[in-house]
Every structure is written in C-alpha cells, then in structure tokens.
PDB file of C-alpha atoms in Angstrom:
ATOM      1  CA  UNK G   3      10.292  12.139 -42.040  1.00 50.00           C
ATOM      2  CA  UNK G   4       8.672   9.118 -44.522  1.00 73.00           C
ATOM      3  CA  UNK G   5       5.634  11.375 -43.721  1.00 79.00           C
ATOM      4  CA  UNK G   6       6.688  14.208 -46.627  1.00 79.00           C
ATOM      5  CA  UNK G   7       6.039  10.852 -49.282  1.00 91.00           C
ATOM      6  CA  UNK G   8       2.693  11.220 -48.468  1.00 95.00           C
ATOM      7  CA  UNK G   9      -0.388  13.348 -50.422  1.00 96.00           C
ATOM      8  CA  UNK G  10      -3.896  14.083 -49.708  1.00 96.00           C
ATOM      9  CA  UNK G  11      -6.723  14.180 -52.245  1.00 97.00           C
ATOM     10  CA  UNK G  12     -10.539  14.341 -52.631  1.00 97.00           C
ATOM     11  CA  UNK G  13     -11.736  10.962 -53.735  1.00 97.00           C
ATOM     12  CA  UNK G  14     -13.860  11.067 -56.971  1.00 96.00           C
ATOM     13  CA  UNK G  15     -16.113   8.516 -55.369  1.00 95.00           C
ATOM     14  CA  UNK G  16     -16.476   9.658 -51.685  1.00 94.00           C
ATOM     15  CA  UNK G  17     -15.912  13.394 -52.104  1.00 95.00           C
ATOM     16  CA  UNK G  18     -13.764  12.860 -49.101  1.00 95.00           C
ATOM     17  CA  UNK G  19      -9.928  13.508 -48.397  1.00 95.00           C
ATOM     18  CA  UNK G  20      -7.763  10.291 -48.805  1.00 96.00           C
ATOM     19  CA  UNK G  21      -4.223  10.220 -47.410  1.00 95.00           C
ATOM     20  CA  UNK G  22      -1.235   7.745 -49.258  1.00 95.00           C
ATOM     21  CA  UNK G  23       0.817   7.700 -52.102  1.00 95.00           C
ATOM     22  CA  UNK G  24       0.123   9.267 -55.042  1.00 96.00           C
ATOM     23  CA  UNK G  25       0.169   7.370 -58.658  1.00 95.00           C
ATOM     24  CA  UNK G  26      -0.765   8.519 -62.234  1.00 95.00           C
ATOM     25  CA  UNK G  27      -2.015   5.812 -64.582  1.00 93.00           C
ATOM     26  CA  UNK G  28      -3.965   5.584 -67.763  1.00 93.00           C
ATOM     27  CA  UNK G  29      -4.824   9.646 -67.410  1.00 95.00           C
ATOM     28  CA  UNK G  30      -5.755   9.427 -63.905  1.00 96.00           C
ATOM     29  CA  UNK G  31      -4.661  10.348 -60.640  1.00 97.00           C
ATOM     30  CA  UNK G  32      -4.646   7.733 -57.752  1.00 97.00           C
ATOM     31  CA  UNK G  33      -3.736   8.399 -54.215  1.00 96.00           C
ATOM     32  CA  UNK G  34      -2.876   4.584 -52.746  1.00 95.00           C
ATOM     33  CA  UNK G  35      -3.111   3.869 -49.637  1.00 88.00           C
ATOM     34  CA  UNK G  36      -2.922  -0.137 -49.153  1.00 86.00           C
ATOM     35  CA  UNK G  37      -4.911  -2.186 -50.237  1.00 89.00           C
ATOM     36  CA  UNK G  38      -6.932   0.453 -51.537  1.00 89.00           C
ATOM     37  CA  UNK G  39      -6.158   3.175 -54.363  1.00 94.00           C
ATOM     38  CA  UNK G  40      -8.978   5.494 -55.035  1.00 96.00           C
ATOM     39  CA  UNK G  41      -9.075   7.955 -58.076  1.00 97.00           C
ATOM     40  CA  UNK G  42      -8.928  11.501 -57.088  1.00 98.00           C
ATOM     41  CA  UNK G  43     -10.218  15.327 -57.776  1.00 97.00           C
ATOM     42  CA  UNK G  44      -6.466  16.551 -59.717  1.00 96.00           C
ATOM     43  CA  UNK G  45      -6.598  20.032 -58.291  1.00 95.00           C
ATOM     44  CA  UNK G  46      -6.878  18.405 -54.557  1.00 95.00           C
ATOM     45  CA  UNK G  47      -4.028  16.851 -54.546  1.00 96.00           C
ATOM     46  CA  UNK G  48      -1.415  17.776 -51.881  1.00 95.00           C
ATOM     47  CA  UNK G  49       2.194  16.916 -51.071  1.00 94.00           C
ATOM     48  CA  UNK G  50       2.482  16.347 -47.270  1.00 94.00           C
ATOM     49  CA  UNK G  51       4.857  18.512 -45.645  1.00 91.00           C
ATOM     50  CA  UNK G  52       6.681  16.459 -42.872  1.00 90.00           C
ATOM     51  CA  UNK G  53       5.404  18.972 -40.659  1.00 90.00           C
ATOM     52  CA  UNK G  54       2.493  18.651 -37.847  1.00 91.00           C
ATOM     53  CA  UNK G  55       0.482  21.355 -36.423  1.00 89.00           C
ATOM     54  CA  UNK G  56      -0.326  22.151 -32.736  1.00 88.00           C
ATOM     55  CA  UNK G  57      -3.042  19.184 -32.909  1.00 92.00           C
ATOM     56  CA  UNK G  58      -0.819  16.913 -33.902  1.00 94.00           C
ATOM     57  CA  UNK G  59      -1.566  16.932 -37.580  1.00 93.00           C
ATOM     58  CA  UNK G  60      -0.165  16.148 -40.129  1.00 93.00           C
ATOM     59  CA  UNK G  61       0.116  19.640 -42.951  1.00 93.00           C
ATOM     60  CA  UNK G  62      -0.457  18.969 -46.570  1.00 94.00           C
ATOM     61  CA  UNK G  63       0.604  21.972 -49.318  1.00 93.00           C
ATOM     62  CA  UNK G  64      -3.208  24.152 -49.560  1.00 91.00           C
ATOM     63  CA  UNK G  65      -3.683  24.069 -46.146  1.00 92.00           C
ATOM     64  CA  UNK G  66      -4.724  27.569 -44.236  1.00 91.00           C
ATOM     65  CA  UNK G  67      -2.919  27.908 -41.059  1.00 88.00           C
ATOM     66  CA  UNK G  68      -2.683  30.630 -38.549  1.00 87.00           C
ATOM     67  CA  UNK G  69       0.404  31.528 -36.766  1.00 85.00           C
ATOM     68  CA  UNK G  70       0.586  35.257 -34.218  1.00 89.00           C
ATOM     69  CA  UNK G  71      -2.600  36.312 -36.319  1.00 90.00           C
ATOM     70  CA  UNK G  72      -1.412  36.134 -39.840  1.00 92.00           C
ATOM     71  CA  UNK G  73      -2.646  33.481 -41.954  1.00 92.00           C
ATOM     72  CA  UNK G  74      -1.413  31.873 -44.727  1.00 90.00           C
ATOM     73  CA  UNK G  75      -1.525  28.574 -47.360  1.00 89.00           C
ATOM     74  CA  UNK G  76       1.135  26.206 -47.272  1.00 86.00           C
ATOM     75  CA  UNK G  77       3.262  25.947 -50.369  1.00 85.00           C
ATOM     76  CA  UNK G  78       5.408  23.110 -50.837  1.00 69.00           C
TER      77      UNK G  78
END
C-alpha cells in the first residue's frame, strides 16, 4: 500500500511524466524521486491510488479507464 504516497507529474524540463514524492518549495512543485527531484507542470500532478490496472499499472487520480464499456477519470 506505500504505493498511494506516490504522485505523477509532467516534468517542466522533459515534458514527460515523473513518478515519486511530491514536495512544494520556494513556489514550486517538485515530484522527488531519489536522487533526482524535477520541477513539475502544477495541474499534472496526481496522487497515486494504491490501485493497479489489468496491465499491472499502477493508477494515478486523472487517469481514463474503462471498465464493462463505461469510462471514467479517477478521482482521488
């Protein structure tokens, strides 16, 4: 269950999702992931759910998933 401490982000640098722990310092938002901590896109930012998906996933709050035909975003 340590998995739900986790968030998701797109990094400001990369434009690419970054998994860790999420930080706020100095007016910005970090997602750390050691040894790195990259800065990241505010409205990106996702709380990880505990949950995984039929792939073996990990599902972050925003995500679109599909279940008997309906779809839906995660809210956490």
């Amino acid at each position: 269950m340590k998995d739900r401490f986790l968030f998701r982000g797109v990094s400001v640098c990369s434009g690419e999702f970054v998994i860790g722990y999420y930080s706020f310092t100095n007016n910005c938002h970090f997602i750390d992931n050691y040894p790195n901590s990259e800065e990241v896109i505010p409205e990106t930012i996702g709380q990880c759910t505990g949950l995984k998906d039929s792939n073996n996933k990990l599902i972050f709050e925003g995500d679109v998933v599909e279940r008997n035909g309906y779809r839906g975003i995660i809210e956490y």
